[in-house]
mmCIF file of C-alpha atoms and ligand atoms in Angstrom:
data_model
loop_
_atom_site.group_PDB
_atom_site.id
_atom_site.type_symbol
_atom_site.label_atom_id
_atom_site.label_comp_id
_atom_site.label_asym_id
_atom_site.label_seq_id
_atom_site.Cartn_x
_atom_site.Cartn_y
_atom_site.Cartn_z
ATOM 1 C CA UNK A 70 108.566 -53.747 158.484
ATOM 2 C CA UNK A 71 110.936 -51.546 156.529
ATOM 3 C CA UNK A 72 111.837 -52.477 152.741
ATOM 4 C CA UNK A 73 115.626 -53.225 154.646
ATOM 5 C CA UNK A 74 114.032 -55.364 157.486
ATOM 6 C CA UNK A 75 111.955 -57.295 155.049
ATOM 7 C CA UNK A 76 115.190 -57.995 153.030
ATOM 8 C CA UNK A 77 117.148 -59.032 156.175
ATOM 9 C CA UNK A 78 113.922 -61.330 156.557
ATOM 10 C CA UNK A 79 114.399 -62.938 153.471
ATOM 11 C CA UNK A 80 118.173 -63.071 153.179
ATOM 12 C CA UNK A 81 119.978 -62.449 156.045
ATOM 13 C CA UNK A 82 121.384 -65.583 158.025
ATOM 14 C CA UNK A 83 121.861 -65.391 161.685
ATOM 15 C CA UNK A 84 125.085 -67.645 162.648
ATOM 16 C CA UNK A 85 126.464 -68.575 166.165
ATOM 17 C CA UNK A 86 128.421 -66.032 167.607
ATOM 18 C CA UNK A 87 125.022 -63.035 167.260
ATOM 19 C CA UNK A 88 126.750 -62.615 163.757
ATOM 20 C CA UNK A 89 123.924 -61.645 160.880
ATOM 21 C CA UNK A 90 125.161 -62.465 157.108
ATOM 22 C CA UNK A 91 123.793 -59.979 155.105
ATOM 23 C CA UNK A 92 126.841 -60.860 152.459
ATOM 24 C CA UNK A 93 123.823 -61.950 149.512
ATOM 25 C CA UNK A 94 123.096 -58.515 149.155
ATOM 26 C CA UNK A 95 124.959 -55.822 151.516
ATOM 27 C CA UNK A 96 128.317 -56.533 152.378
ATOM 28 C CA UNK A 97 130.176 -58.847 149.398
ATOM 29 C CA UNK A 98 127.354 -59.540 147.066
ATOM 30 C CA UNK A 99 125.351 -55.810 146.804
ATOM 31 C CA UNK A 100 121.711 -55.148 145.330
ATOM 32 C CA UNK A 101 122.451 -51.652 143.963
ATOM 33 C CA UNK A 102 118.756 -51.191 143.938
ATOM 34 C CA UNK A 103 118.756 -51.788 147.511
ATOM 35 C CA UNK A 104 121.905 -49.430 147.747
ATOM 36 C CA UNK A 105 119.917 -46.797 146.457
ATOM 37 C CA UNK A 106 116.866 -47.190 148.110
ATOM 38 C CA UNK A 107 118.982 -47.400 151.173
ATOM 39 C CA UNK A 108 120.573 -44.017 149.584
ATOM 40 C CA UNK A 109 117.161 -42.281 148.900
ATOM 41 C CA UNK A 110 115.469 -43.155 152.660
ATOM 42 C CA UNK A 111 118.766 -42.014 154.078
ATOM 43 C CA UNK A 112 118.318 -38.655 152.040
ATOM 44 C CA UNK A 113 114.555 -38.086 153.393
ATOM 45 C CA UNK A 114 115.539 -38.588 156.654
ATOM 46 C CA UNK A 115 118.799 -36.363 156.787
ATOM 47 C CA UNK A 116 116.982 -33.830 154.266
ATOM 48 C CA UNK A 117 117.137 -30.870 157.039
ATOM 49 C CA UNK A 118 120.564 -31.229 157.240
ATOM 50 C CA UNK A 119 123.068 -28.905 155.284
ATOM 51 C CA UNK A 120 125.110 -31.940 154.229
ATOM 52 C CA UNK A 121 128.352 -31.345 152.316
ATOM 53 C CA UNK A 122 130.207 -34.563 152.271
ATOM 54 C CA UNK A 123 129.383 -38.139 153.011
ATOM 55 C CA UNK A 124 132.060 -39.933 154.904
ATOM 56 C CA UNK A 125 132.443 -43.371 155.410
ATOM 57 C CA UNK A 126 135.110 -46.470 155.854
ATOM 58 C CA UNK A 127 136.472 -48.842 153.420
ATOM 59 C CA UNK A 128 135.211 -51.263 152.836
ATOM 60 C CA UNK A 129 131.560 -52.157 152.983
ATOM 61 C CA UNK A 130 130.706 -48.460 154.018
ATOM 62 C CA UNK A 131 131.556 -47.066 150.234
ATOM 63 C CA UNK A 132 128.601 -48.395 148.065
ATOM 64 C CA UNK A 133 126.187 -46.781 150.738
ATOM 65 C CA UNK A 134 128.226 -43.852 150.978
ATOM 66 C CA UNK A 135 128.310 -43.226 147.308
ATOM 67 C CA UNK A 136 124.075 -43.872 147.076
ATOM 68 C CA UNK A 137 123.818 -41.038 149.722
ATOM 69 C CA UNK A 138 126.268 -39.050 148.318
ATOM 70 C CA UNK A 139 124.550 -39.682 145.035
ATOM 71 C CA UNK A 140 121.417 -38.320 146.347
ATOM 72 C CA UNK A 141 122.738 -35.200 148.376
ATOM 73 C CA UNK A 142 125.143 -34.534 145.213
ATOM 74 C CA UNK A 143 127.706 -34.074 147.332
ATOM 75 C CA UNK A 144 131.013 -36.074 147.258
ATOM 76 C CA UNK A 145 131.844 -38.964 149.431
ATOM 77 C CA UNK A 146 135.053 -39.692 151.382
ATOM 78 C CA UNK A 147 135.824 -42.877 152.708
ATOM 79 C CA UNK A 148 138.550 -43.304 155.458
ATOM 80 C CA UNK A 149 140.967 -45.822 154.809
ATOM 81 C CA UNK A 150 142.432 -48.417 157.054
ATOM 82 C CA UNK A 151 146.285 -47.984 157.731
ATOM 83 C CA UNK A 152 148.766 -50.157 160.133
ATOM 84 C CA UNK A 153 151.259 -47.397 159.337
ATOM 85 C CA UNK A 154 151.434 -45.021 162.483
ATOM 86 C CA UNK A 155 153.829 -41.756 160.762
ATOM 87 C CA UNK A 156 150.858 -40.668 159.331
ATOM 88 C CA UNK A 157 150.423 -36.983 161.262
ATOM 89 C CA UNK A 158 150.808 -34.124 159.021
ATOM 90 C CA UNK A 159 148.765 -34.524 155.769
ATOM 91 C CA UNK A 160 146.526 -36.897 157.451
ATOM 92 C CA UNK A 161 143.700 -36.683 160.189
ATOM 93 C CA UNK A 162 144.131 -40.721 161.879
ATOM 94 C CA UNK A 163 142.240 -42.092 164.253
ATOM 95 C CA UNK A 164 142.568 -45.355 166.007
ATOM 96 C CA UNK A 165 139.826 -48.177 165.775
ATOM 97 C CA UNK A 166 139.734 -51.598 167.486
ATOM 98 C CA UNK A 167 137.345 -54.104 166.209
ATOM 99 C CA UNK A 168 135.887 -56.024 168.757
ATOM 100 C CA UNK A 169 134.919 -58.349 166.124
ATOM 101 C CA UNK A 170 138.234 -59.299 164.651
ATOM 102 C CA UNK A 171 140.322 -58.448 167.988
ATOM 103 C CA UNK A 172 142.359 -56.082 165.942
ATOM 104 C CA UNK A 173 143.577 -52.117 166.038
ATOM 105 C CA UNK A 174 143.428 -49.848 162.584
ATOM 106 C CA UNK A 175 144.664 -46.672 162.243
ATOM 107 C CA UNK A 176 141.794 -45.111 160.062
ATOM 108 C CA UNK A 177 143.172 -42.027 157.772
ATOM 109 C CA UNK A 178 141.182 -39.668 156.136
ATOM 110 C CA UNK A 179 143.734 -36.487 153.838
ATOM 111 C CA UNK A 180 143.597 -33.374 155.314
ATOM 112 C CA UNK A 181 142.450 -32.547 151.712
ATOM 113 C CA UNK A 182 139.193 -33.551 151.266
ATOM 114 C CA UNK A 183 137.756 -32.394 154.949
ATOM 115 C CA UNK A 184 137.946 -29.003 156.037
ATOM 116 C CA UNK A 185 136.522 -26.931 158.859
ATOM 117 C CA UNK A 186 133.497 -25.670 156.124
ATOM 118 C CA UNK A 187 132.219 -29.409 156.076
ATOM 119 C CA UNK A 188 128.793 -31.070 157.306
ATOM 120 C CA UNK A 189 129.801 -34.187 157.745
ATOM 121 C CA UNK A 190 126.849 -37.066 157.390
ATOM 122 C CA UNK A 191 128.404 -40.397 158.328
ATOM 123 C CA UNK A 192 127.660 -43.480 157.365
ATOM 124 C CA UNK A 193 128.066 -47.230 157.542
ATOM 125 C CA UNK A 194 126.381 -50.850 156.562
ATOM 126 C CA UNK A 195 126.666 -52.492 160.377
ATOM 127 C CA UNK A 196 126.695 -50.773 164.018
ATOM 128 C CA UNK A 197 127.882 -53.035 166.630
ATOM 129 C CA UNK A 198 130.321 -51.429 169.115
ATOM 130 C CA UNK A 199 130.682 -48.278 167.707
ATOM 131 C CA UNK A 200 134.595 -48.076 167.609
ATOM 132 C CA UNK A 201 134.358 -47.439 163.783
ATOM 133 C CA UNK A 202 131.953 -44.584 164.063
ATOM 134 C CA UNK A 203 133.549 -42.882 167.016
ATOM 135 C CA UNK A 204 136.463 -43.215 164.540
ATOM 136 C CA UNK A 205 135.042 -41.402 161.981
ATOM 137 C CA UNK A 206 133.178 -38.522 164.356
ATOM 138 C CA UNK A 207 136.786 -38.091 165.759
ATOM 139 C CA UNK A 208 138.195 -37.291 162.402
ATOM 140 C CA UNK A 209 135.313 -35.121 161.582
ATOM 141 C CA UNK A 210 135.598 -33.433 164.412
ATOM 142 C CA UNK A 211 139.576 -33.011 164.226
ATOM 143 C CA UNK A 212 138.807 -31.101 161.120
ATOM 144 C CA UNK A 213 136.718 -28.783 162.687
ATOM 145 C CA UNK A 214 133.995 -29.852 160.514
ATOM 146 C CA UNK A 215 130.046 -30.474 162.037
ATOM 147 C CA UNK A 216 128.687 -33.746 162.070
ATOM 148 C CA UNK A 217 125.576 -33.190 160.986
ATOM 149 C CA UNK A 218 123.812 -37.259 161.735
ATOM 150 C CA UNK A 219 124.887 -40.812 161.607
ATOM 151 C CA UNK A 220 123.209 -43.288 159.013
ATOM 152 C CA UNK A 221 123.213 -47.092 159.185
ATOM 153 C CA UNK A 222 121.865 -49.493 157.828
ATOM 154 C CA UNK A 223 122.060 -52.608 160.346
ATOM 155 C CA UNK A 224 122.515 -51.484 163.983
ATOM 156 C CA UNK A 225 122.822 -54.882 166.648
ATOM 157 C CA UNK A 226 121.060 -53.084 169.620
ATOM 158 C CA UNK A 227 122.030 -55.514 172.057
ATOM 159 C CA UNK A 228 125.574 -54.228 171.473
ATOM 160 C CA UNK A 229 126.470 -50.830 173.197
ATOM 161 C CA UNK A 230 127.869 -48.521 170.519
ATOM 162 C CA UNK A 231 124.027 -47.180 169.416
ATOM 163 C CA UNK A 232 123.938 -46.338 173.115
ATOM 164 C CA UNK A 233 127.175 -44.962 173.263
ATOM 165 C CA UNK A 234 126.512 -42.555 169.816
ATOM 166 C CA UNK A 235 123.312 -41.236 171.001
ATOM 167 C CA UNK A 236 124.329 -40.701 174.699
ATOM 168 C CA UNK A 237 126.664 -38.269 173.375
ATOM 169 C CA UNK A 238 124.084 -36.688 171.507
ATOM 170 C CA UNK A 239 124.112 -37.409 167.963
ATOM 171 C CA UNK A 240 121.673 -37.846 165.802
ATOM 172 C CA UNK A 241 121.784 -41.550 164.634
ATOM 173 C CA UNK A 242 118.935 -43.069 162.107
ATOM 174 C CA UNK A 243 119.665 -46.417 161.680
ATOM 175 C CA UNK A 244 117.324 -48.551 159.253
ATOM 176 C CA UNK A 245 117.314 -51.433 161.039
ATOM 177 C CA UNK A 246 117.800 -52.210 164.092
ATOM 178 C CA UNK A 247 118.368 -55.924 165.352
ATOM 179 C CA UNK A 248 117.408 -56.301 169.038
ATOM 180 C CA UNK A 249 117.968 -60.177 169.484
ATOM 181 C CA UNK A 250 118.308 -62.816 166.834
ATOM 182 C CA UNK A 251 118.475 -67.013 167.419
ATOM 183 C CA UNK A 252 120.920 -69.118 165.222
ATOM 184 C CA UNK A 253 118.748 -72.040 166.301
ATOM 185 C CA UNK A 254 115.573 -70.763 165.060
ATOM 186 C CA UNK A 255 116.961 -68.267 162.673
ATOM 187 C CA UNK A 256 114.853 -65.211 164.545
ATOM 188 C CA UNK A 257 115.360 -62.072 164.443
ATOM 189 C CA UNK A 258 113.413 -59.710 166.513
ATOM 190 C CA UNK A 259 113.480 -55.753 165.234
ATOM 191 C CA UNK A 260 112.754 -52.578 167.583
ATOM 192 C CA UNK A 261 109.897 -51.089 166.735
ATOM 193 C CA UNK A 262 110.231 -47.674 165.226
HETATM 194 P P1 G4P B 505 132.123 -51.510 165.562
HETATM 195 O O1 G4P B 505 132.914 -50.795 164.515
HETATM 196 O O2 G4P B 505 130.673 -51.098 165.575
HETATM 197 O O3 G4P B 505 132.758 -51.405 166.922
HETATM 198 O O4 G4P B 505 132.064 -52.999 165.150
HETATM 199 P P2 G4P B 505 133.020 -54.224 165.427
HETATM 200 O O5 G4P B 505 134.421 -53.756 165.682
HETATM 201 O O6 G4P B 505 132.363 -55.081 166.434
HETATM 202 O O7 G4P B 505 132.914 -54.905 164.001
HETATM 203 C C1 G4P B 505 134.000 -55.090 163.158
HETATM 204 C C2 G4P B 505 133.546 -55.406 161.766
HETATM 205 O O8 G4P B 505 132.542 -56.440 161.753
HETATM 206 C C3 G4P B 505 132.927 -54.238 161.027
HETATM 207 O O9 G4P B 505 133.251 -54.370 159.677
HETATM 208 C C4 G4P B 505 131.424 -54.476 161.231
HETATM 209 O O10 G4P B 505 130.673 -53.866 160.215
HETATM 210 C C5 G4P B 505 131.348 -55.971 161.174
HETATM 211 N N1 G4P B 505 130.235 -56.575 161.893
HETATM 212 C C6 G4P B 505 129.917 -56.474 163.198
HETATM 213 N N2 G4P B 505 128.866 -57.260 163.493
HETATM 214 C C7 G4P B 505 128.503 -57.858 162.334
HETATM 215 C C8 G4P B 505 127.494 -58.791 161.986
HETATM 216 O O11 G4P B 505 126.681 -59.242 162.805
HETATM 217 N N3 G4P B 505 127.439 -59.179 160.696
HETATM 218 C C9 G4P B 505 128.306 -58.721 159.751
HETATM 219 N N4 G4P B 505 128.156 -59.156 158.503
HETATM 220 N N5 G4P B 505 129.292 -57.853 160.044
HETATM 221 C C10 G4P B 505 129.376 -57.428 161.320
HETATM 222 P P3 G4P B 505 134.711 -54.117 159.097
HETATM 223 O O12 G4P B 505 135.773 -54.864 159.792
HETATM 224 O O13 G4P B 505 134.909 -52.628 159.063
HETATM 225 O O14 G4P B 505 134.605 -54.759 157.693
HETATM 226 P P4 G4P B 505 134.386 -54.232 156.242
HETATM 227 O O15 G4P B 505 133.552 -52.966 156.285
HETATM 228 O O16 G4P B 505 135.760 -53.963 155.707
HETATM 229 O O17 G4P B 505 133.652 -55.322 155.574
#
């Protein structure tokens, strides 16, 4: 087991629903050590890449971002979360619908601060359905930047959107990945690998 897996182990609850809290340390609480370990593996594993910019979405996204921006010294750009639709002109927008809270974003990133020169490495804390990441590939690929991989920390495997992301041929490293978990028992089973 990974230093995240082992974490998840020790801290993450598993509630009805296939729901994993991870909020003691990842996603309300945050370890920063474990942010920038998290920042550091993602750097060895991306360190091929010609990474200019780190892009994430608000909110849980931004403390990994800025580890792995940290460690690339490059900057990070998180997308924000808009129910405003007159957004064209100064902004690239793309629409997200969580699954999870049976809503519809518009996600905006400023036409400032991605450009067609950029190698976009995205990130994120969970992976579930993928509607946030196809999201953020969209905008990044609206600019006419490259996305260069896709780093998360928690993927839920028996949800499609890992599937969906590497079907369409991106590279996607995700730390962890949770193939089945039990609220019963509190199990979690992770793919090997
Ligand atoms: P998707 O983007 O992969 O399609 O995910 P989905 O719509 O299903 O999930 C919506 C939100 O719920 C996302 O956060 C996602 O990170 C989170 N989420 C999904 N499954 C789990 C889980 O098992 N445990 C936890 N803790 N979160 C989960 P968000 O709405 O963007 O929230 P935030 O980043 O502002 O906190």
């Amino acid at each position: 087991m990974n230093f995240l897996e082992q974490r998840i182990m020790k801290d993450g609850v598993v509630k009805e629903g296939n729901v994993l809290k991870v909020d003691s340390f990842l996603n309300h609480q945050m370890d920063v050590s474990l942010m920038n370990e998290i920042g550091k593996e993602f750097h060895r594993r991306f360190a091929d890449r010609p990474v200019t910019k780190v892009l994430t979405i608000e909110a849980s996204g931004i403390a990994i971002a800025y580890a792995v921006a940290n460690e690339f010294n490059v900057p990070m750009v998180f997308a924000k979360k808009s129910k405003s639709i007159n957004l064209e002109g100064e902004m690239y927008v793309a629409e997200v619908e969580s699954f999870t809270h049976k809503n519809r974003n518009n996600v905006i990133v400023s036409k400032k601060f991605l450009n067609a020169d950029d190698h976009v490495l995205i990130v994120d804390d969970f992976l579930a359905n993928g509607c946030a990441l196809q999201g953020l590939i969209s905008i990044t690929e609206s600019a006419g930047a490259t996305v260069e991989g896709l780093g998360i920390a928690i993927e839920k495997g028996f949800q499609i959107g890992g599937r969906v992301i590497r079907n369409l041929g991106y590279r996607l490293e995700s730390l962890a990945i949770v193939d089945a978990m039990d609220h019963t028992t509190g199990n979690i089973t992770f793919r090997k690998q």
